Short mmCIF file of C-alpha atoms and ligand atoms in Angstrom, two decimals:
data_model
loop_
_atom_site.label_atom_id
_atom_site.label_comp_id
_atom_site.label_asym_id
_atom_site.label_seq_id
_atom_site.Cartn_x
_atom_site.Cartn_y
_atom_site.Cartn_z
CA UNK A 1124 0.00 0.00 0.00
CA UNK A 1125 0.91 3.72 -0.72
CA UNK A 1126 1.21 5.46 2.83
CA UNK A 1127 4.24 7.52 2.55
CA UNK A 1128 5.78 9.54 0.00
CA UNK A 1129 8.37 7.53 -0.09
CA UNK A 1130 6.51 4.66 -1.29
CA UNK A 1131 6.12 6.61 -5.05
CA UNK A 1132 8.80 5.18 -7.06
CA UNK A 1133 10.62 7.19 -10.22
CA UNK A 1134 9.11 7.10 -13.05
CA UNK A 1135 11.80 5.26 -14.37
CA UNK A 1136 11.65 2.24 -11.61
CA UNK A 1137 7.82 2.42 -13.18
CA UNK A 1138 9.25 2.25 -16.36
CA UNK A 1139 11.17 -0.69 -16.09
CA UNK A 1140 8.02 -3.03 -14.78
CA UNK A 1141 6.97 -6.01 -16.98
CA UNK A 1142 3.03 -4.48 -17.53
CA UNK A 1143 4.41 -1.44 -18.12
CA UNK A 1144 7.11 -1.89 -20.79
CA UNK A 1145 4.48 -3.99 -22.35
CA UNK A 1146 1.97 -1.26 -22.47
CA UNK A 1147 4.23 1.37 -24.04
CA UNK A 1148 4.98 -1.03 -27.43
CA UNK A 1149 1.43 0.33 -28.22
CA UNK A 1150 1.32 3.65 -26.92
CA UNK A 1151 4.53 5.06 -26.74
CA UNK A 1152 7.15 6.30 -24.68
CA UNK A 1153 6.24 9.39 -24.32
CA UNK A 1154 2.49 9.00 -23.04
CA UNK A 1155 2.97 5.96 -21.00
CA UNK A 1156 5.30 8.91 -19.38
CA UNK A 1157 2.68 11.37 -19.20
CA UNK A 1158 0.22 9.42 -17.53
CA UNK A 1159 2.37 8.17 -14.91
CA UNK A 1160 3.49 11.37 -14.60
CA UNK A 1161 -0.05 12.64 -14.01
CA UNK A 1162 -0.72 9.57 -12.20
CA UNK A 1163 1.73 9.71 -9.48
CA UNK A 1164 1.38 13.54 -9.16
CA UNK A 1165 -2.38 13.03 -8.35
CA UNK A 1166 -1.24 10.26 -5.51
CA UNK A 1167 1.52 12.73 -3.86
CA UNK A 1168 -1.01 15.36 -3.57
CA UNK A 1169 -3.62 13.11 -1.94
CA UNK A 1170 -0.86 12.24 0.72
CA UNK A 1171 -0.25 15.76 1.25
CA UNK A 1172 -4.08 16.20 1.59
CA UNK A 1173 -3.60 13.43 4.57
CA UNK A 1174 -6.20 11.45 1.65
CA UNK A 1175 -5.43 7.84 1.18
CA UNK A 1176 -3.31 7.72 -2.23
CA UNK A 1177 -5.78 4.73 -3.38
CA UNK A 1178 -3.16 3.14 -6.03
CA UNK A 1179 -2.68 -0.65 -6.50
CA UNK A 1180 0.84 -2.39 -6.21
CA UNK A 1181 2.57 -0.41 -8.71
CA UNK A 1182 3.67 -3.91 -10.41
CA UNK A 1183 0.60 -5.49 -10.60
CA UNK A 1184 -2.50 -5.56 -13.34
CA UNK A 1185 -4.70 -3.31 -11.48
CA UNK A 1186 -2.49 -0.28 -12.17
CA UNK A 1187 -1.00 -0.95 -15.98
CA UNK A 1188 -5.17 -1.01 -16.45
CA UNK A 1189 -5.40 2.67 -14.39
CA UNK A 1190 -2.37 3.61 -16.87
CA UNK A 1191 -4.53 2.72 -19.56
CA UNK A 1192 -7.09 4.38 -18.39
CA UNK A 1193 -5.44 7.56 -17.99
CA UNK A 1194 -3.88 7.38 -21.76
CA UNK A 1195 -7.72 6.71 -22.82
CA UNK A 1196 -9.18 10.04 -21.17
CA UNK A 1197 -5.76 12.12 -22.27
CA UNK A 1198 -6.80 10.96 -26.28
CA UNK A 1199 -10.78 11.13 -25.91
CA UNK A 1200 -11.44 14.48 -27.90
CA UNK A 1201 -11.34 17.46 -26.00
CA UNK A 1202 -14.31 19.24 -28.41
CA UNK A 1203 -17.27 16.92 -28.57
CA UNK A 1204 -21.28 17.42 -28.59
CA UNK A 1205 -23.47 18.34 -25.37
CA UNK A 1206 -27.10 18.52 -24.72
CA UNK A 1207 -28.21 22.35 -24.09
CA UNK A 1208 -31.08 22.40 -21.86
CA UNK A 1209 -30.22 25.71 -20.33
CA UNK A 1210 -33.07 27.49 -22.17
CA UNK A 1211 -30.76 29.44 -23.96
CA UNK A 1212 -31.29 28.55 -27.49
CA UNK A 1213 -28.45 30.24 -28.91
CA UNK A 1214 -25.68 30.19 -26.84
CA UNK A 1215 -22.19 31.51 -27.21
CA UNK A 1216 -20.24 28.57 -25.06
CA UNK A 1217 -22.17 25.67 -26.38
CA UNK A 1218 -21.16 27.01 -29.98
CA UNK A 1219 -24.12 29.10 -30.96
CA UNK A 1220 -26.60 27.90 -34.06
CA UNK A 1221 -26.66 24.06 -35.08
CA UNK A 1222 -26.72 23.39 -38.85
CA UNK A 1223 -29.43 22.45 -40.89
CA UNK A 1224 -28.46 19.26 -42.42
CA UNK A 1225 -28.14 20.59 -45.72
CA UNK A 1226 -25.49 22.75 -44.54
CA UNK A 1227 -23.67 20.03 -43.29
CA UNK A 1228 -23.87 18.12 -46.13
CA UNK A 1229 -22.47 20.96 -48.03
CA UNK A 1230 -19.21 21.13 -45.53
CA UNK A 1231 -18.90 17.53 -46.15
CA UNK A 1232 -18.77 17.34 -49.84
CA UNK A 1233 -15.96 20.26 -50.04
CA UNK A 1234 -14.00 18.73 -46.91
CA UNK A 1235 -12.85 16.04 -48.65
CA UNK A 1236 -12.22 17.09 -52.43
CA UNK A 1237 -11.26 19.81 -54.35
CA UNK A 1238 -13.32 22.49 -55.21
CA UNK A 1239 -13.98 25.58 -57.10
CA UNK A 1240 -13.60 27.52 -54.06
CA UNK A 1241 -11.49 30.24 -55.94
CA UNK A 1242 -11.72 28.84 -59.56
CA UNK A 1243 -14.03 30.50 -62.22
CA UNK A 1244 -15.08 27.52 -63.77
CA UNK A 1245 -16.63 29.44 -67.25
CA UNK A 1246 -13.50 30.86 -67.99
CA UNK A 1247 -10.81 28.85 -66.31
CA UNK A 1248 -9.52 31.63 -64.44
CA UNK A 1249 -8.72 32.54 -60.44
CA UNK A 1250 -12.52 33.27 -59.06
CA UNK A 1251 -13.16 35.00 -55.90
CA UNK A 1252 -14.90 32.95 -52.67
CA UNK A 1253 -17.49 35.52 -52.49
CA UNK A 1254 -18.86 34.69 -55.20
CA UNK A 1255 -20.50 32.02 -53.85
CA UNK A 1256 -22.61 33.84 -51.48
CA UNK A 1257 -23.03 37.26 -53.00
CA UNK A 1258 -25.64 36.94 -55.39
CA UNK A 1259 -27.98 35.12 -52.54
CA UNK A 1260 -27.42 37.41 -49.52
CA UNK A 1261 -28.68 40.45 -51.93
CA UNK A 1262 -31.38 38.66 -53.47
CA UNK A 1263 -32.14 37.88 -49.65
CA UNK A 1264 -31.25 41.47 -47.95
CA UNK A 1265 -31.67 43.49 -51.00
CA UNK A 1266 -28.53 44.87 -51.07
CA UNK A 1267 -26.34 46.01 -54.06
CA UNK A 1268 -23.33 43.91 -52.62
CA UNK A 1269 -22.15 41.95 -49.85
CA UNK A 1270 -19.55 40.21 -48.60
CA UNK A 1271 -18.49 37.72 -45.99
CA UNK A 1272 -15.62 36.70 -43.42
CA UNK A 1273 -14.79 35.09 -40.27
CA UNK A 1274 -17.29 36.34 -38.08
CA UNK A 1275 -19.37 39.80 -37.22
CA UNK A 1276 -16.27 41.17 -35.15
CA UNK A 1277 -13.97 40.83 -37.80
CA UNK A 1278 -16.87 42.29 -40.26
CA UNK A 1279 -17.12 45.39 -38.03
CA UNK A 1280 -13.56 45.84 -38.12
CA UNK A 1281 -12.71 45.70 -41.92
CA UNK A 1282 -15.80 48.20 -42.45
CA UNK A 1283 -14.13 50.38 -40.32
CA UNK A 1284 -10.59 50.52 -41.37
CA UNK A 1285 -11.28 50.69 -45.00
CA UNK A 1286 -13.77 53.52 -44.30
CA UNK A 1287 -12.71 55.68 -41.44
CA UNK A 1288 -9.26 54.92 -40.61
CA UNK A 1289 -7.78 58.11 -39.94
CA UNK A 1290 -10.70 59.83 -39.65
CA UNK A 1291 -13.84 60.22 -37.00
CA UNK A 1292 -17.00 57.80 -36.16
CA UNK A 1293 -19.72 59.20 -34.65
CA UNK A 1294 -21.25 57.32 -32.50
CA UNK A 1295 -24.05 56.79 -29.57
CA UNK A 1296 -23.44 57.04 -25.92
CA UNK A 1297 -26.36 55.00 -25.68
CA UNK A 1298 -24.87 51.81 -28.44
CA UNK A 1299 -21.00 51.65 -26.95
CA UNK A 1300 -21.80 47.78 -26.53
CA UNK A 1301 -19.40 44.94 -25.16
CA UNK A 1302 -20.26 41.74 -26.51
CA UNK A 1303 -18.63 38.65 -25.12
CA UNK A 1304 -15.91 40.69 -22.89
CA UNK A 1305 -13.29 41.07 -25.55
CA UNK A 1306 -15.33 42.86 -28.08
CA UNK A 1307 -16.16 46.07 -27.04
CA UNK A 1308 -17.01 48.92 -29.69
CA UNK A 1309 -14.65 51.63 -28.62
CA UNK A 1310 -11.35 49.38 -28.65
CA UNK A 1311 -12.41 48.43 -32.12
CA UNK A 1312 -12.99 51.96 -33.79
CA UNK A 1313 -9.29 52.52 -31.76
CA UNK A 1314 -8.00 49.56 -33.26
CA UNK A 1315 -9.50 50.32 -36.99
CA UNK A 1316 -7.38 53.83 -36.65
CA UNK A 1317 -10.57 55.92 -36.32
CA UNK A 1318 -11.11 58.18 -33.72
CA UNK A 1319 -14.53 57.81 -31.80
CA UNK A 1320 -16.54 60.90 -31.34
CA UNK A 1321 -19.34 59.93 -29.03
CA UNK A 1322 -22.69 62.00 -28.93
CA UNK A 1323 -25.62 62.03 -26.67
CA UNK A 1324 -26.62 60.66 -23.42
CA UNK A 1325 -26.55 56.84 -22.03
CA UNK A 1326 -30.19 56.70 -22.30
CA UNK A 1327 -30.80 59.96 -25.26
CA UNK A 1328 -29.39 59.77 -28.55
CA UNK A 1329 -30.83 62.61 -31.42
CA UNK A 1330 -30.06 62.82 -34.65
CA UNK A 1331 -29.62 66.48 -33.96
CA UNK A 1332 -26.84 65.02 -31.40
CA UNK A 1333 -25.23 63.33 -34.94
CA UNK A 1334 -25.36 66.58 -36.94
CA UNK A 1335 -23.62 68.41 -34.80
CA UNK A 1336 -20.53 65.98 -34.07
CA UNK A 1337 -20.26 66.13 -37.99
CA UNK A 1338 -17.46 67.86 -39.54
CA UNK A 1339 -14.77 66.94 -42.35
CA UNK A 1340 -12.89 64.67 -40.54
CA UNK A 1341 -15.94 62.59 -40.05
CA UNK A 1342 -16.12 58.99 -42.17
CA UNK A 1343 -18.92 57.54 -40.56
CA UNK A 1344 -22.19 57.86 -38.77
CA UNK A 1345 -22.63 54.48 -36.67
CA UNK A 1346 -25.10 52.05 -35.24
CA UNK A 1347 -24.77 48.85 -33.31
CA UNK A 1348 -27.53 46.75 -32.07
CA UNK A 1349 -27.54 47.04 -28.50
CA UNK A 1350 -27.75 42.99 -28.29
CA UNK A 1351 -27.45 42.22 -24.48
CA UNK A 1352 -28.59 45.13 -22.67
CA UNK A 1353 -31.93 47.00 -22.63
CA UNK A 1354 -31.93 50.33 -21.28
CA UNK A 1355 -36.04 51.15 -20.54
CA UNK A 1356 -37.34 54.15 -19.06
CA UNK A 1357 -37.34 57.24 -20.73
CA UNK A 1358 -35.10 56.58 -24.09
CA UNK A 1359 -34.72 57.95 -27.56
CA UNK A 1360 -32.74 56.97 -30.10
CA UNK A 1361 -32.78 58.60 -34.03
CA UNK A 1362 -34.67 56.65 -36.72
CA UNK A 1363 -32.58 55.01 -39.29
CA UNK A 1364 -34.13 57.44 -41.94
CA UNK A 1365 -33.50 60.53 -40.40
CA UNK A 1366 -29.75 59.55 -39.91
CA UNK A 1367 -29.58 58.18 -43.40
CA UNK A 1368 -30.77 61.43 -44.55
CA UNK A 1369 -28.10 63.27 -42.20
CA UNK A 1370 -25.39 60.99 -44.06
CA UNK A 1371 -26.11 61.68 -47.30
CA UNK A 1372 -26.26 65.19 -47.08
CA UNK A 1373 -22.90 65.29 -45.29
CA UNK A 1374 -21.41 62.33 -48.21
CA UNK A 1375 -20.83 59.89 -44.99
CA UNK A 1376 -21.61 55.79 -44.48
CA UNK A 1377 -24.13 55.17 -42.29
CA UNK A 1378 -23.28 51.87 -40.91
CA UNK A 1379 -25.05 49.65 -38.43
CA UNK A 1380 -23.17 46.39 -36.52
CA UNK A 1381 -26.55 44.43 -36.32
CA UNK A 1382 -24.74 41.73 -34.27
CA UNK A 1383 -27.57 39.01 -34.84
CA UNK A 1384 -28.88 40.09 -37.94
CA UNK A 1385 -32.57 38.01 -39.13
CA UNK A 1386 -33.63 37.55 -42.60
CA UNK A 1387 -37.08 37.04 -41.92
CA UNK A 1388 -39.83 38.58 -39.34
CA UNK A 1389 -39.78 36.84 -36.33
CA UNK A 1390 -42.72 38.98 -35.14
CA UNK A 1391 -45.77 36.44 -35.90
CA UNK A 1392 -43.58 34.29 -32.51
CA UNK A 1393 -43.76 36.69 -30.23
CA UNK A 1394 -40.29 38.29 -31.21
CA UNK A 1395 -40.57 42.07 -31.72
CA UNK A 1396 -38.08 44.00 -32.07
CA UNK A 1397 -35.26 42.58 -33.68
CA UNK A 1398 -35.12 44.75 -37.13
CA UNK A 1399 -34.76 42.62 -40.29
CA UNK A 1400 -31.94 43.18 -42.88
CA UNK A 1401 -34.04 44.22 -45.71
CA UNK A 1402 -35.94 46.76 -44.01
CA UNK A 1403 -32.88 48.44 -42.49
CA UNK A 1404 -31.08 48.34 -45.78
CA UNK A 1405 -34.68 50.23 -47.20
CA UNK A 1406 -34.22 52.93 -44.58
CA UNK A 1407 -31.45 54.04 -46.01
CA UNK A 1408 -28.25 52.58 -44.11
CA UNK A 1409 -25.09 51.89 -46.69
CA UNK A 1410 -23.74 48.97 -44.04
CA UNK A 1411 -24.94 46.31 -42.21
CA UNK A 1412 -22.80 43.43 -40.66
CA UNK A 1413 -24.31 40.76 -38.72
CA UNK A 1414 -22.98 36.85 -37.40
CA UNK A 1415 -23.84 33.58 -39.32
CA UNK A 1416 -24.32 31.79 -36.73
CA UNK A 1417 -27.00 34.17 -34.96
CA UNK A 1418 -30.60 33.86 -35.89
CA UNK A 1419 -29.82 33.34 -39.43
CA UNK A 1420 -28.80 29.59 -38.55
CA UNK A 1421 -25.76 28.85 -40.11
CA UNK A 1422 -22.04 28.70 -39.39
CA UNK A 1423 -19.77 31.53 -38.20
CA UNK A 1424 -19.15 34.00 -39.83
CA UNK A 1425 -19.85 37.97 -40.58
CA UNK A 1426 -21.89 39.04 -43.01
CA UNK A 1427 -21.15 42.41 -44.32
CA UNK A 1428 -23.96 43.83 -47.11
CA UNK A 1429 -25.31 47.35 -48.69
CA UNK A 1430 -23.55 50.09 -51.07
CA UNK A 1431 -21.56 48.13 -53.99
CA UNK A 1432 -18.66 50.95 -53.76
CA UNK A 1433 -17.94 50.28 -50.16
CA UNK A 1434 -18.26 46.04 -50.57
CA UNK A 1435 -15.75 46.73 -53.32
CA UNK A 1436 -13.36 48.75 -51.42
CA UNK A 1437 -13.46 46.17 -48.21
CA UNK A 1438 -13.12 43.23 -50.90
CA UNK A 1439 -9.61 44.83 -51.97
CA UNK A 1440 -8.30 45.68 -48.30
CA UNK A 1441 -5.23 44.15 -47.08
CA UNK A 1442 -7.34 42.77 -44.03
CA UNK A 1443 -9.37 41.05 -46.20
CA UNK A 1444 -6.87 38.07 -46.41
CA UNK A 1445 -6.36 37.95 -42.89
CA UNK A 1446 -9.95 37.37 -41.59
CA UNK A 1447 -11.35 35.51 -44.84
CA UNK A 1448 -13.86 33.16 -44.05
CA UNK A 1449 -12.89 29.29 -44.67
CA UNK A 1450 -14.09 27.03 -47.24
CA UNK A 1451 -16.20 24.52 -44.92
CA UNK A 1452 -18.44 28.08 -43.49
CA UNK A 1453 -18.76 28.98 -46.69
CA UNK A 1454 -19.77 25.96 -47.88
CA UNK A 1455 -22.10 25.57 -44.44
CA UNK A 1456 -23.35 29.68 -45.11
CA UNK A 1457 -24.12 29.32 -49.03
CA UNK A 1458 -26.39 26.04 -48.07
CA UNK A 1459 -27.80 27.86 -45.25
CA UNK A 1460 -29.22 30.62 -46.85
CA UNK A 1461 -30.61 28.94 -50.01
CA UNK A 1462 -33.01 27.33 -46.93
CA UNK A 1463 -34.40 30.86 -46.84
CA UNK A 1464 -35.84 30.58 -50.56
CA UNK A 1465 -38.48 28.89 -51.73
CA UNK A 1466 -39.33 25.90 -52.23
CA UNK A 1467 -38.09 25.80 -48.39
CA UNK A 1468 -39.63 27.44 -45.36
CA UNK A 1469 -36.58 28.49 -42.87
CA UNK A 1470 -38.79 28.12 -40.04
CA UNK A 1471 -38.99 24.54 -40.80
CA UNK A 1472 -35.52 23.65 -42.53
CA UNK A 1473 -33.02 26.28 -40.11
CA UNK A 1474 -32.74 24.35 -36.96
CA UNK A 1475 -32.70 27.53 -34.82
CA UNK A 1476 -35.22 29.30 -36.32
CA UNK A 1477 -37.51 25.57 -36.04
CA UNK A 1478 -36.63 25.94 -32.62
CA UNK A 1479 -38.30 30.02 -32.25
CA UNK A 1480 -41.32 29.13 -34.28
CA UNK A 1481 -42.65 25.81 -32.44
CA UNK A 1482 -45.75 25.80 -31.44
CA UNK A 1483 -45.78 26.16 -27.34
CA UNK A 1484 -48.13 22.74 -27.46
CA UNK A 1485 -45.11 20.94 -29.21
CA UNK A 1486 -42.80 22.05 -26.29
CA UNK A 1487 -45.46 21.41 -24.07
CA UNK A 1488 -45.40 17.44 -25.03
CA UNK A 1489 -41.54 17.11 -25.12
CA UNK A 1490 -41.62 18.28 -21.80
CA UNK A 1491 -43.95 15.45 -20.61
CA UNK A 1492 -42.06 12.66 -22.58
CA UNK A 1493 -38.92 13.94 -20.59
CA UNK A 1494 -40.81 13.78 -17.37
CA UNK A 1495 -42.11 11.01 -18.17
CA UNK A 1496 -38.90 9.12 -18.77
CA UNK A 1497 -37.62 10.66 -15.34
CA UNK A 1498 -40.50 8.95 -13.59
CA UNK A 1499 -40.06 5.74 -15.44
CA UNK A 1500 -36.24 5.76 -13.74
CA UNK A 1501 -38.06 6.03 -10.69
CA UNK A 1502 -37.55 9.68 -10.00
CA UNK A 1503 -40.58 10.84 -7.67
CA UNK A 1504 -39.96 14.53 -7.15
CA UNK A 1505 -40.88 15.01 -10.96
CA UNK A 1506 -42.32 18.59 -12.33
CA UNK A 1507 -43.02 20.09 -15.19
CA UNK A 1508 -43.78 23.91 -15.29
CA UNK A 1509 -44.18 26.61 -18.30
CA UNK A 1510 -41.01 28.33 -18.34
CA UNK A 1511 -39.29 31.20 -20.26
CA UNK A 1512 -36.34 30.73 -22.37
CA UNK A 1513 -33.94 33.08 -24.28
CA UNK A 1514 -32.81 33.57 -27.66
CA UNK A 1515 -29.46 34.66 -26.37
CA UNK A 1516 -26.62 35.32 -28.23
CA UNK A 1517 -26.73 39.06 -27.89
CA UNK A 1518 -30.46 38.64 -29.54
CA UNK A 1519 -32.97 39.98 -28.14
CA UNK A 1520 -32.06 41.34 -24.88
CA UNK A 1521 -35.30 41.18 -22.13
CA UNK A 1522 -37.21 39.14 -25.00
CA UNK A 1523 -38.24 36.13 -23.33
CA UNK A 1524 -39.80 32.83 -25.66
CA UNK A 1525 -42.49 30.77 -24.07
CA UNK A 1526 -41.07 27.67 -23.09
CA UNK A 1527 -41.70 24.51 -20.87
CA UNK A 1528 -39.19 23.02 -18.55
CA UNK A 1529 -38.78 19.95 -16.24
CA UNK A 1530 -37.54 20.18 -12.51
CA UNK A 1531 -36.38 17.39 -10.51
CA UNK A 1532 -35.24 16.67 -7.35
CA UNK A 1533 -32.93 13.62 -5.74
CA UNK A 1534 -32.75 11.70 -3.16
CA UNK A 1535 -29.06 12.59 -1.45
CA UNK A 1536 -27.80 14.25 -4.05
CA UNK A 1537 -27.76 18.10 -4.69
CA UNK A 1538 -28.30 19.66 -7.62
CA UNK A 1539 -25.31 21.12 -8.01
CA UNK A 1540 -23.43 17.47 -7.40
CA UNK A 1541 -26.12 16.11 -10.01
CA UNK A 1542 -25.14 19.04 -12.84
CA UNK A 1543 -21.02 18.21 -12.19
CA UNK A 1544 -22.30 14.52 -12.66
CA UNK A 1545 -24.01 15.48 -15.99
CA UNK A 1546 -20.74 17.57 -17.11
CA UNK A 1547 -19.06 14.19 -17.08
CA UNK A 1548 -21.79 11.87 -18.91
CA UNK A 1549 -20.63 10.41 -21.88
CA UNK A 1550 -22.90 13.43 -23.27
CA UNK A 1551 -22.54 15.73 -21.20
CA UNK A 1552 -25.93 17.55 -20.35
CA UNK A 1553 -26.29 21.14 -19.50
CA UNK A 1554 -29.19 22.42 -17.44
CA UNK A 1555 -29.44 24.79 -15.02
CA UNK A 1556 -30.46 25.10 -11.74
CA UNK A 1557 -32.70 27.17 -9.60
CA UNK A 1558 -34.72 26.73 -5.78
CA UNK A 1559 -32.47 23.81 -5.23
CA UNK A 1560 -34.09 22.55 -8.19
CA UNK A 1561 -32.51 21.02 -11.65
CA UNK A 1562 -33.88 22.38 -14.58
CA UNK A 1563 -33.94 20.98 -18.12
CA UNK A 1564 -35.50 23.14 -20.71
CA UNK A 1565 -36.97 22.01 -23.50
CA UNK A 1566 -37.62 24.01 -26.27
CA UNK A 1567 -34.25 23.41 -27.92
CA UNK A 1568 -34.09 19.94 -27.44
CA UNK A 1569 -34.58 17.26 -30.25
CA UNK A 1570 -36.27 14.33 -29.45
CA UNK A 1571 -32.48 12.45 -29.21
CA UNK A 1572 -31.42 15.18 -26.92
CA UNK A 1573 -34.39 13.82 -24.78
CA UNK A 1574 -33.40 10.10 -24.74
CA UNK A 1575 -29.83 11.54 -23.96
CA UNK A 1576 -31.12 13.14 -20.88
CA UNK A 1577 -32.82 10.49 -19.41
CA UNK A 1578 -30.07 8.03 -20.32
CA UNK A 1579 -27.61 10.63 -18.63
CA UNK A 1580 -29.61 10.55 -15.40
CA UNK A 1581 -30.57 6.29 -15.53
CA UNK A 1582 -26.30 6.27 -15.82
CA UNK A 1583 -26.02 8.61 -13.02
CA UNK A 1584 -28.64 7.27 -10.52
CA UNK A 1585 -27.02 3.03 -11.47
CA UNK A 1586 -23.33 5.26 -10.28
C1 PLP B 1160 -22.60 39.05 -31.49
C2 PLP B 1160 -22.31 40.45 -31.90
C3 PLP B 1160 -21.09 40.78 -32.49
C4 PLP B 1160 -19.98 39.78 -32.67
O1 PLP B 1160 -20.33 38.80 -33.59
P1 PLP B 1160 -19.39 37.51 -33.81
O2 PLP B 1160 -19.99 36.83 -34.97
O3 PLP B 1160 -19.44 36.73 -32.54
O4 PLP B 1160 -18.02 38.02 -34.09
C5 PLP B 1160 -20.89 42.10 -32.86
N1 PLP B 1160 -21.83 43.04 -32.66
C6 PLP B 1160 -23.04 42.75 -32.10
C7 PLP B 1160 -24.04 43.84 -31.92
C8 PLP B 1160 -23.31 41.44 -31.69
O5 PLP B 1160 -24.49 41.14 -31.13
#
């Protein structure tokens, strides 16, 4: 037995035992080292702890098999799928939108082969990646032009340098957003090399407060979406027209970071509110940029469309190159947003927006099957309640989506011991908790995700 610190050998006395040498023919030298590395660190800091260093003989079968063990969780992938029943639908650490199948399709049949991905195939000659997209973002926005890269931030970025760098953006007091901690709109007009002139108040913007910050230094007039924050009370901001107006008279870009950016109303379920592309493109604004991976559905990336001078200028910037968006989201994007044209119906084909639009009913009956399946485990303390989900994502701030949810309660086991327990399923299940509760929401589940849960738990209460 392991009392003493003295009783860990070297790692090269470990080395040199019959199970081990055997093991490292088919794992190599340098991982069986790691592990028992890792394993006898983890034993010397239990005896430290005064905790019983719970190793087998260090020769015998027992502990080549916990050597094994340890190489198997070091190689198991460190990315892999969860269940999201937080009741945020879109949510930034669980990776945002899932892809329709179609789009994944798409990413498949490019990730494996060549492809025309910069090729003109009519005339044999280089071709440009945004080709792919362009025509079906403005047939879907109604923009002159567009263009896409890596993701909104980088979107916002590019507009800005190749349109205001060493010049002024005006901007709201009120719209100076941080999304995410490391994206916050000041540092990013500093870092595109144009100065910020802020106007207005936190909560009062006019677009008298615009005219006035206006001079010829100024490059652009600009909006952002304030995505996770709602100030209410007494609040103006301008309308898009009347700032539109204000930049054309003054031969400025109007420019609004959307941040989540939707294609189609989402007003008929209960989401008002969140302005749609075309409209804000009719009112007048040269720039929009908004994610992929938002409400529109699909896979990162930052969508940049409006005035066909200014898409042409960003499309020839030297930052272009450095924040171009890969083959596989393009591939993913392009079969994403022909899902938005007919013969298809997005709400039906985008997973994301499927998961807006159902009907509460539909939620309503997932939620029992779940509960169900709890109770079939023999859970007792089994509830299921309407709840109130998010969007999230930096959509929709304060916008809350009818939802239903299922509670439970163990026996001798807290919630919060239960949700580390989930972390480690095989799956790993994310809920959230609340009145010493656990909470799984359903309205972004699939009907697999549902199995997985109560599979999770069954594995968890046999434990
Ligand atoms: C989310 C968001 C961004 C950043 O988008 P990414 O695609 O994550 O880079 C920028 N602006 C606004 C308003 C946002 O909501």
């Amino acid at each position: 037995m392991i009392k003493t610190l003295r009783d860990i050998p070297q790692i090269q006395t470990l080395l040199d035992q019959p199970l081990i040498k055997a093991l490292q023919a088919e794992h190599g030298h340098a991982q069986i080292v790691d592990a028992l590395r890792q394993i006898t660190v983890t034993a010397r800091r239990d005896l430290r702890d005064n905790l019983d260093a719970n190793l087998p003989p260090f020769d015998s079968r027992q502990f080549s098999e916990i050597v094994e063990e340890t190489i198997k969780t070091a190689n198991a992938p460190s990315l892999k799928t969860v269940i999201n029943a937080t009741g945020i639908l879109i949510h930034t650490n669980l990776g945002r939108a899932c892809l329709a199948p179609e789009a994944v399709a798409a990413m498949q049949a490019v990730a494996d082969a060549p492809s025309n991905l910069e090729f003109d195939l009519k005339t044999g000659k280089r071709g440009s990646r945004h080709a792919h997209v362009e025509a079906l973002i403005c047939a879907l926005t109604g923009a002159q032009a567009a263009v896409v890269v890596n993701n909104c931030a980088a979107a916002v970025l590019l507009s800005l340098m190749a349109t205001a760098a060493g010049r002024n953006v005006v901007a709201s007091r009120g719209e100076l957003i941080e999304i995410g901690g490391s994206f916050r709109l000041p540092d990013v007009i500093a870092q595109s090399g144009a100065a910020l002139r802020e106007v207005g108040a936190t909560n009062k913007t006019r677009a008298r407060d615009y005219a006035e910050a206006i001079d010829e230094d100024t490059a652009v007039l600009l909006k952002s979406h304030t995505s996770n924050f709602k100030i209410i009370g007494f609040t103006a901001a301008p309308n898009r027209r009347d700032l539109a107006r204000l930049a054309q008279e003054n031969n400025v870009i109007l420019m609004e970071d959307l941040g989540s950016g939707v294609l189609i109303d989402l007003a008929p379920y209960g989401l008002v509110d969140e302005p749609v592309v075309t409209d804000i493109l009719k009112a007048g604004v040269d720039l929009v940029m908004f994610s992929g991976d938002k409400l529109l559905g699909g896979p990162q990336a930052g969508i940049i469309a409006g005035r066909a001078d200014i898409i042409n200028d960003l499309k020839s910037h030297p930052l272009m190159r450095a924040v171009r968006i890969d083959k596989l989201s393009l591939a993913a994007l392009e079969a994403t947003l022909r899902l938005y044209r007919p013969p298809y119906d997005p709400t039906q084909k985008i997973p994301v927006l499927r998961m807006v639009s159902e009907p509460l009913e539909a939620v309503q009956k997932r939620a029992e099957r779940l509960a169900q399946d709890f109770k079939h485990l023999g859970l007792e303390d089994v509830e299921v309640f309407q709840s109130t989900c998010q969007v999230g994502a930096g959509t929709l701030p304060g916008q809350g989506l009818a939802s239903f949810a299922v509670s439970i309660a163990l026996q001798g086991m807290s919630p919060d011991q239960l949700a580390a327990k989930l972390r480690q399923s095989e799956t790993p299940v994310i809920g959230r908790i609340k009145n010493d509760r656990s909470i799984f929401d359903v309205r972004g589940l699939s009907d697999t995700d549902v199995l997985g849960i109560s599979a999770a738990v069954s594995a968890i209460l046999k434990q």
